[in-house]
Coordinates of C-alpha atoms (C1' of nucleotides) in Angstrom, one line a residue:
Chain A
M15 CA 1.7 -132.2 150.2
S16 CA 5.1 -131.8 151.7
T17 CA 6.2 -130.0 154.9
L18 CA 8.6 -127.2 154.2
S19 CA 10.7 -125.4 156.7
I20 CA 11.0 -121.7 156.0
D21 CA 13.0 -119.4 158.2
R22 CA 13.4 -115.6 158.1
H23 CA 16.4 -116.0 155.7
D24 CA 14.2 -117.7 153.1
L25 CA 11.6 -115.1 153.5
A26 CA 14.1 -112.3 153.0
L27 CA 15.5 -114.1 150.0
L28 CA 12.0 -114.5 148.4
D29 CA 11.3 -110.9 149.0
A30 CA 14.6 -109.7 147.6
L31 CA 14.3 -112.0 144.6
Q32 CA 10.9 -110.9 143.5
R33 CA 12.0 -107.3 143.6
S34 CA 15.2 -107.8 141.7
G35 CA 15.4 -111.2 140.1
D36 CA 18.8 -110.6 138.6
A37 CA 20.6 -110.0 141.8
T38 CA 23.7 -112.2 142.2
N39 CA 23.8 -114.7 145.0
A40 CA 26.7 -112.8 146.5
T41 CA 24.6 -109.6 146.5
L42 CA 21.7 -111.5 147.9
G43 CA 23.9 -113.0 150.5
E44 CA 25.1 -109.5 151.8
A45 CA 21.4 -108.4 152.1
V46 CA 20.4 -111.5 154.1
H47 CA 23.7 -112.1 155.9
L48 CA 24.4 -115.5 154.3
S49 CA 27.2 -116.7 152.1
A50 CA 26.7 -117.0 148.4
S51 CA 26.7 -120.7 148.6
Q52 CA 24.0 -120.8 151.1
V53 CA 21.9 -118.6 149.0
S54 CA 22.5 -120.9 146.1
R55 CA 21.4 -123.9 148.1
R56 CA 18.3 -122.2 149.6
L57 CA 17.2 -120.9 146.1
Q58 CA 17.3 -124.5 144.8
R59 CA 15.2 -125.7 147.7
L60 CA 12.7 -122.9 147.2
Q61 CA 12.4 -123.5 143.5
E62 CA 12.1 -127.4 144.0
A63 CA 9.4 -126.6 146.5
G64 CA 7.5 -124.6 143.9
L65 CA 7.6 -121.3 145.7
I66 CA 9.7 -119.8 143.0
T67 CA 8.0 -120.6 139.7
G68 CA 10.3 -118.9 137.4
Y69 CA 12.1 -115.8 136.4
A70 CA 10.9 -113.0 134.1
A71 CA 12.2 -109.8 132.4
L72 CA 9.6 -107.0 133.1
L73 CA 8.9 -105.0 130.0
D74 CA 7.5 -101.4 130.1
P75 CA 4.1 -101.6 128.3
A76 CA 4.2 -97.9 127.5
A77 CA 7.7 -98.1 125.9
L78 CA 6.4 -101.0 123.8
G79 CA 3.5 -98.9 122.6
L80 CA 0.9 -100.7 124.6
D81 CA -1.0 -97.5 125.9
V82 CA -4.4 -98.9 126.5
M83 CA -5.3 -101.3 129.3
A84 CA -8.9 -102.3 130.3
F85 CA -10.9 -104.7 132.5
A86 CA -13.7 -106.5 130.7
H87 CA -16.5 -107.9 132.7
V88 CA -18.2 -110.7 130.8
V89 CA -21.5 -112.3 131.4
L90 CA -22.1 -115.6 129.7
E91 CA -25.4 -116.8 128.3
R92 CA -27.2 -119.3 130.4
H93 CA -28.1 -122.5 128.7
G94 CA -29.0 -125.7 130.4
G95 CA -25.7 -127.6 129.8
V96 CA -22.8 -125.4 131.1
R97 CA -20.5 -124.9 128.2
T98 CA -17.8 -122.5 129.3
E99 CA -14.7 -124.3 127.9
A100 CA -15.2 -122.8 124.4
F101 CA -15.2 -119.3 125.9
E102 CA -12.2 -120.0 128.2
D103 CA -10.2 -121.7 125.4
G104 CA -10.8 -118.7 123.1
V105 CA -9.7 -116.3 125.8
A106 CA -6.5 -118.3 126.5
A107 CA -5.7 -118.0 122.8
L108 CA -5.7 -114.3 122.7
P109 CA -2.2 -112.8 123.7
E110 CA -3.9 -109.3 124.4
V111 CA -5.9 -111.0 127.1
L112 CA -3.3 -111.1 130.0
E113 CA -5.6 -112.4 132.5
C114 CA -9.1 -114.0 132.8
F115 CA -10.7 -114.9 136.3
S116 CA -14.1 -116.2 137.1
V117 CA -15.5 -114.0 139.8
S118 CA -18.3 -113.5 142.2
G119 CA -20.6 -110.5 141.6
N120 CA -22.6 -109.4 138.6
A121 CA -20.1 -110.7 136.0
D122 CA -19.0 -114.3 135.4
Y123 CA -15.5 -113.3 134.3
V124 CA -13.1 -110.4 134.5
L125 CA -10.5 -110.1 131.8
R126 CA -7.5 -107.7 131.8
I127 CA -6.7 -106.6 128.2
V128 CA -3.9 -104.5 126.7
A129 CA -3.8 -102.9 123.2
P130 CA -1.6 -100.3 121.5
D131 CA -4.3 -97.7 121.3
L132 CA -8.0 -97.2 121.5
A133 CA -8.6 -97.9 117.8
A134 CA -6.7 -101.2 118.1
F135 CA -8.5 -102.0 121.3
S136 CA -11.8 -101.4 119.8
E137 CA -11.1 -103.6 116.8
L138 CA -9.8 -106.3 119.3
M139 CA -13.0 -106.2 121.3
M140 CA -15.3 -106.1 118.2
K141 CA -13.5 -108.8 116.1
R142 CA -12.1 -111.1 118.7
V143 CA -13.4 -110.8 122.1
L144 CA -17.1 -110.3 121.5
R145 CA -17.1 -113.0 119.0
L146 CA -16.0 -115.6 121.5
P147 CA -18.8 -118.1 122.0
G148 CA -21.4 -117.9 124.7
I149 CA -21.2 -114.2 125.6
A150 CA -24.2 -112.6 126.8
N151 CA -22.8 -109.1 127.3
I152 CA -19.6 -107.2 128.3
K153 CA -19.1 -104.1 130.4
T154 CA -15.5 -102.6 129.9
D155 CA -13.7 -100.3 132.2
I156 CA -10.8 -98.5 130.5
V157 CA -7.8 -97.8 132.8
L158 CA -7.4 -94.0 132.9
G159 CA -4.4 -93.9 135.3
K160 CA -2.0 -96.0 137.3
V161 CA -1.9 -95.4 141.0
K162 CA 0.1 -98.5 141.9
Q163 CA 1.2 -101.6 140.0
T164 CA 3.5 -104.4 141.4
H165 CA 4.0 -108.0 141.0
V166 CA 5.6 -108.1 144.6
L167 CA 3.4 -110.5 146.7
P168 CA 3.1 -109.6 150.5
L169 CA 4.9 -112.1 152.6
E170 CA 4.3 -110.8 156.2
H171 CA 1.4 -113.2 156.7
I172 CA 3.8 -116.2 156.6
A173 CA 5.8 -114.9 159.6
R174 CA 2.6 -114.3 161.5
P175 CA 1.1 -117.2 163.6
G176 CA -2.1 -117.8 161.5
R177 CA -4.0 -120.9 160.9
P178 CA -2.6 -124.0 159.3
R179 CA -2.5 -123.8 155.4
R180 CA -3.4 -126.1 152.7
G181 CA -0.9 -127.2 150.0
V182 CA 2.7 -126.8 151.2
R183 CA 2.9 -126.8 155.0
F184 CA 5.4 -124.1 156.5
T185 CA 7.3 -124.5 159.6
V186 CA 8.6 -120.9 160.0
S187 CA 11.5 -120.8 162.4
Chain B
M20 CA 12.2 -89.1 123.3
S21 CA 14.7 -91.1 121.4
T22 CA 14.4 -93.1 118.1
L23 CA 15.2 -96.8 118.7
S24 CA 15.8 -99.3 116.0
I25 CA 14.2 -102.6 116.8
D26 CA 14.6 -105.6 114.6
R27 CA 13.1 -109.0 114.7
H28 CA 16.1 -110.3 116.7
D29 CA 15.4 -107.7 119.4
L30 CA 11.6 -108.7 119.4
A31 CA 12.5 -112.3 119.7
L32 CA 14.9 -111.6 122.6
L33 CA 12.3 -109.6 124.5
D34 CA 9.7 -112.3 124.0
A35 CA 12.1 -115.0 125.1
L36 CA 13.2 -113.0 128.1
Q37 CA 9.7 -112.2 129.5
R38 CA 9.0 -115.8 129.4
S39 CA 12.3 -117.0 131.0
G40 CA 14.3 -114.3 132.6
D41 CA 17.0 -116.5 133.8
A42 CA 18.0 -117.8 130.3
T43 CA 21.7 -117.5 129.6
N44 CA 22.9 -115.4 126.7
A45 CA 24.2 -118.4 125.0
T46 CA 20.7 -120.1 125.3
L47 CA 19.0 -117.0 124.1
G48 CA 21.5 -116.8 121.3
E49 CA 20.6 -120.3 120.1
A50 CA 16.9 -119.5 120.0
V51 CA 17.3 -116.2 118.2
H52 CA 20.3 -117.2 116.1
L53 CA 22.8 -114.8 117.5
S54 CA 26.1 -115.1 119.3
A55 CA 26.1 -114.7 123.1
S56 CA 28.1 -111.5 122.7
Q57 CA 25.4 -110.1 120.4
V58 CA 22.7 -111.0 122.9
S59 CA 24.7 -109.3 125.6
R60 CA 25.1 -106.0 123.6
R61 CA 21.4 -106.1 122.5
L62 CA 20.1 -106.6 126.1
Q63 CA 22.2 -103.7 127.4
R64 CA 20.7 -101.5 124.7
L65 CA 17.2 -102.7 125.4
Q66 CA 17.6 -102.1 129.2
E67 CA 19.1 -98.6 128.6
A68 CA 16.2 -97.8 126.3
G69 CA 13.8 -98.7 129.1
L70 CA 12.1 -101.5 127.3
I71 CA 13.3 -103.9 130.0
T72 CA 12.5 -102.3 133.3
G73 CA 14.0 -105.1 135.5
Y74 CA 13.9 -108.8 136.3
A75 CA 11.9 -110.6 139.0
A76 CA 11.5 -113.9 140.5
L77 CA 7.9 -115.2 140.1
L78 CA 6.4 -116.6 143.3
D79 CA 3.4 -118.9 143.5
P80 CA 0.7 -117.2 145.5
A81 CA -1.0 -120.5 146.4
A82 CA 2.2 -122.1 147.6
L83 CA 2.8 -119.0 149.7
G84 CA -0.6 -119.3 151.3
L85 CA -2.3 -116.4 149.5
D86 CA -5.5 -118.1 148.5
V87 CA -7.7 -115.2 148.0
M88 CA -7.6 -112.7 145.3
A89 CA -10.3 -110.0 144.7
F90 CA -11.0 -106.9 142.6
A91 CA -12.3 -103.9 144.7
H92 CA -14.3 -101.2 142.9
V93 CA -14.0 -98.0 144.8
V94 CA -16.2 -94.9 144.5
L95 CA -14.9 -91.8 146.2
E96 CA -17.0 -89.1 147.9
R97 CA -17.4 -86.0 145.8
H98 CA -16.4 -82.9 147.6
G99 CA -15.7 -79.7 145.8
G100 CA -11.9 -79.7 146.1
V101 CA -10.6 -83.0 144.7
R102 CA -8.6 -84.6 147.3
T103 CA -7.6 -88.0 146.1
E104 CA -4.0 -88.1 147.2
A105 CA -4.8 -89.2 150.6
F106 CA -6.7 -92.2 149.3
E107 CA -3.9 -93.0 146.7
D108 CA -1.2 -92.7 149.3
G109 CA -3.0 -95.0 151.6
V110 CA -3.6 -97.6 148.9
A111 CA 0.1 -97.5 147.9
A112 CA 1.1 -98.1 151.4
L113 CA -0.9 -101.5 151.6
P114 CA 1.2 -104.4 150.4
E115 CA -1.9 -106.5 149.9
V116 CA -3.0 -104.1 147.3
L117 CA -1.0 -105.2 144.3
E118 CA -2.6 -102.7 141.9
C119 CA -4.7 -99.6 141.8
F120 CA -6.0 -98.0 138.7
S121 CA -8.3 -95.1 138.1
V122 CA -10.9 -96.3 135.6
S123 CA -13.8 -95.2 133.4
G124 CA -17.1 -96.7 134.2
N125 CA -19.1 -96.6 137.5
A126 CA -16.2 -96.9 139.8
D127 CA -13.4 -94.4 140.2
Y128 CA -10.7 -97.0 141.1
V129 CA -10.2 -100.7 140.7
L130 CA -7.9 -102.4 143.2
R131 CA -6.5 -105.9 143.0
I132 CA -6.1 -107.4 146.5
V133 CA -4.6 -110.6 147.8
A134 CA -4.9 -112.2 151.2
P135 CA -4.3 -115.5 152.8
D136 CA -7.8 -116.5 153.3
L137 CA -11.3 -114.9 153.5
A138 CA -11.0 -114.2 157.2
A139 CA -7.8 -112.2 156.6
F140 CA -9.3 -110.6 153.5
S141 CA -12.4 -109.5 155.4
E142 CA -10.2 -108.0 158.2
L143 CA -8.1 -106.2 155.6
M144 CA -10.9 -104.8 154.0
M145 CA -12.7 -103.6 157.3
K146 CA -9.8 -102.4 159.2
R147 CA -7.5 -101.1 156.4
V148 CA -9.1 -100.5 153.0
L149 CA -12.6 -99.2 154.1
R150 CA -10.9 -96.8 156.6
L151 CA -8.9 -95.0 153.8
P152 CA -10.0 -91.5 153.5
G153 CA -12.6 -90.3 151.1
I154 CA -14.3 -93.5 150.2
A155 CA -18.0 -93.5 149.4
N156 CA -18.5 -97.2 148.7
I157 CA -16.8 -100.3 147.5
K158 CA -18.1 -103.3 145.5
T159 CA -15.7 -106.4 145.7
D160 CA -15.5 -109.2 143.1
I161 CA -13.9 -112.2 144.7
V162 CA -11.9 -114.3 142.3
L163 CA -13.4 -117.8 142.1
G164 CA -11.1 -119.3 139.5
K165 CA -8.1 -118.6 137.4
V166 CA -8.6 -119.2 133.5
K167 CA -5.5 -117.5 132.6
Q168 CA -2.7 -115.2 134.1
T169 CA 0.3 -114.1 132.5
H170 CA 2.9 -111.2 132.6
V171 CA 3.9 -111.8 129.0
L172 CA 3.0 -108.8 127.0
P173 CA 1.9 -109.2 123.3
L174 CA 4.6 -107.9 120.9
E175 CA 3.0 -108.6 117.7
H176 CA 1.8 -105.1 117.1
I177 CA 5.3 -103.8 117.0
A178 CA 6.1 -105.8 113.8
R179 CA 2.8 -104.6 112.3
P180 CA 2.9 -101.3 110.3
G181 CA 0.5 -99.3 112.5
R182 CA 0.5 -95.5 113.3
P183 CA 3.5 -93.6 114.8
R184 CA 3.8 -94.1 118.5
R185 CA 4.4 -91.7 121.4
G186 CA 7.4 -92.0 123.5
V187 CA 10.2 -94.2 122.1
R188 CA 10.0 -94.2 118.4
F189 CA 10.6 -97.6 116.8
T190 CA 12.3 -98.3 113.5
V191 CA 11.5 -102.0 113.0
S192 CA 13.7 -103.5 110.4
Chain C
dA4 C1' 27.7 -105.5 112.1
dC5 C1' 29.0 -109.9 113.5
dT6 C1' 32.4 -113.5 115.4
dG7 C1' 35.8 -115.4 118.5
dA8 C1' 38.8 -115.5 122.1
dA9 C1' 40.3 -113.8 126.6
dA10 C1' 39.6 -112.0 131.2
dG11 C1' 36.7 -111.4 135.0
dC12 C1' 32.5 -113.0 137.5
dT13 C1' 29.1 -116.1 139.2
dG14 C1' 27.0 -120.4 140.4
dT15 C1' 27.8 -124.7 142.4
dC16 C1' 29.7 -128.4 144.8
dG17 C1' 32.8 -130.7 148.2
dC18 C1' 34.9 -130.3 152.4
dG19 C1' 36.0 -128.7 156.9
dT20 C1' 34.2 -126.6 161.0
Chain D
dA13 C1' 23.8 -125.7 159.2
dC14 C1' 27.1 -122.8 157.7
dG15 C1' 31.3 -120.8 155.3
dC16 C1' 35.4 -121.4 152.5
dG17 C1' 37.6 -122.5 148.4
dA18 C1' 37.9 -124.4 143.8
dC19 C1' 36.2 -125.4 139.3
dA20 C1' 33.2 -125.0 135.6
dG21 C1' 30.4 -122.1 133.0
dC22 C1' 28.8 -117.7 131.9
dT23 C1' 29.1 -112.6 130.7
dT24 C1' 31.2 -109.0 128.7
dT25 C1' 34.6 -106.7 126.3
dC26 C1' 38.0 -106.1 122.7
dA27 C1' 40.2 -106.9 118.6
dG28 C1' 39.7 -108.6 114.0
dT29 C1' 37.3 -109.4 109.8

DNA sequence: ACTGAAAGCTGTCGCGT
DNA sequence: ACGCGACAGCTTTCAGT
């Protein structure tokens, strides 16, 4: 656990970069009122500190023919010895399962799944997901429409006073 | 709607780029057995075709102090005239709500929400989300653990024969 | 359709302030 | 801490095959 000094320039950089990750340092510098060399140095620091985990090209699912998205709520069987690894490993191996979280509430896990169409989705669920070990039952919510979808994380809370954090300690200045 | 020729090189490029969006054209060329200039031209085509919608820096939520994530299942009130825009606009204006989909099943909408901690999450739900217009009730699943989380879309279905697609038409060769 | 070279940019590092 | 400037490396275009 290290202490990391973050100022408003760094925050502005992070915000700009998660929106357009291919912006040049010069462009970013204009937006943040810093020289390109400063931007370069700060980005190195932010990446070494683990705040920036990587860069990605964002693809359009619809344009790629992935028209179906769904959330699957999975309940596992309860046997004495807890054997969830087999299920979790199986889930991790399915590329159509983009996310899998264990959750509070009625279900044990929530999965986000994509597929080309309903036929392919149905086959995926029947032949791959439902056959994962240890499943008691699954309830699936099919996505009907997208109101909002973003990967942009809110950063406002960092500038606010707030309580001390675990992990990397910030010193916003 | 345009017809787009996609070959295995393009697929390999898309796959490589969604995993590491900061790879140089030369590096990509090595991986895909193409010259850097070819990579450049193909990426331009893929972006113009809308398959690549943009680039983003990926930030680590935990490192940024966003330790709480939850899925909120929202049911709207049923009045005669359907007035969902007010709710949807309100949701879109909240940066902590990363996603909002209308879904099949018991709920009308599923929201993915992030917050620094449970206290902040509770306050967010009470003071902002629950006060959105038209809400009948909300059930919230708090994420307890991450089994898998990726933005990498599966592309295998494109190479497979499959049925004709809507939108951009592919000619995989 | 691909390669290779050439010209223009971009990232990065040293240095001065 | 910051900006400037220089160099190395990358991107992109163009001509040639």
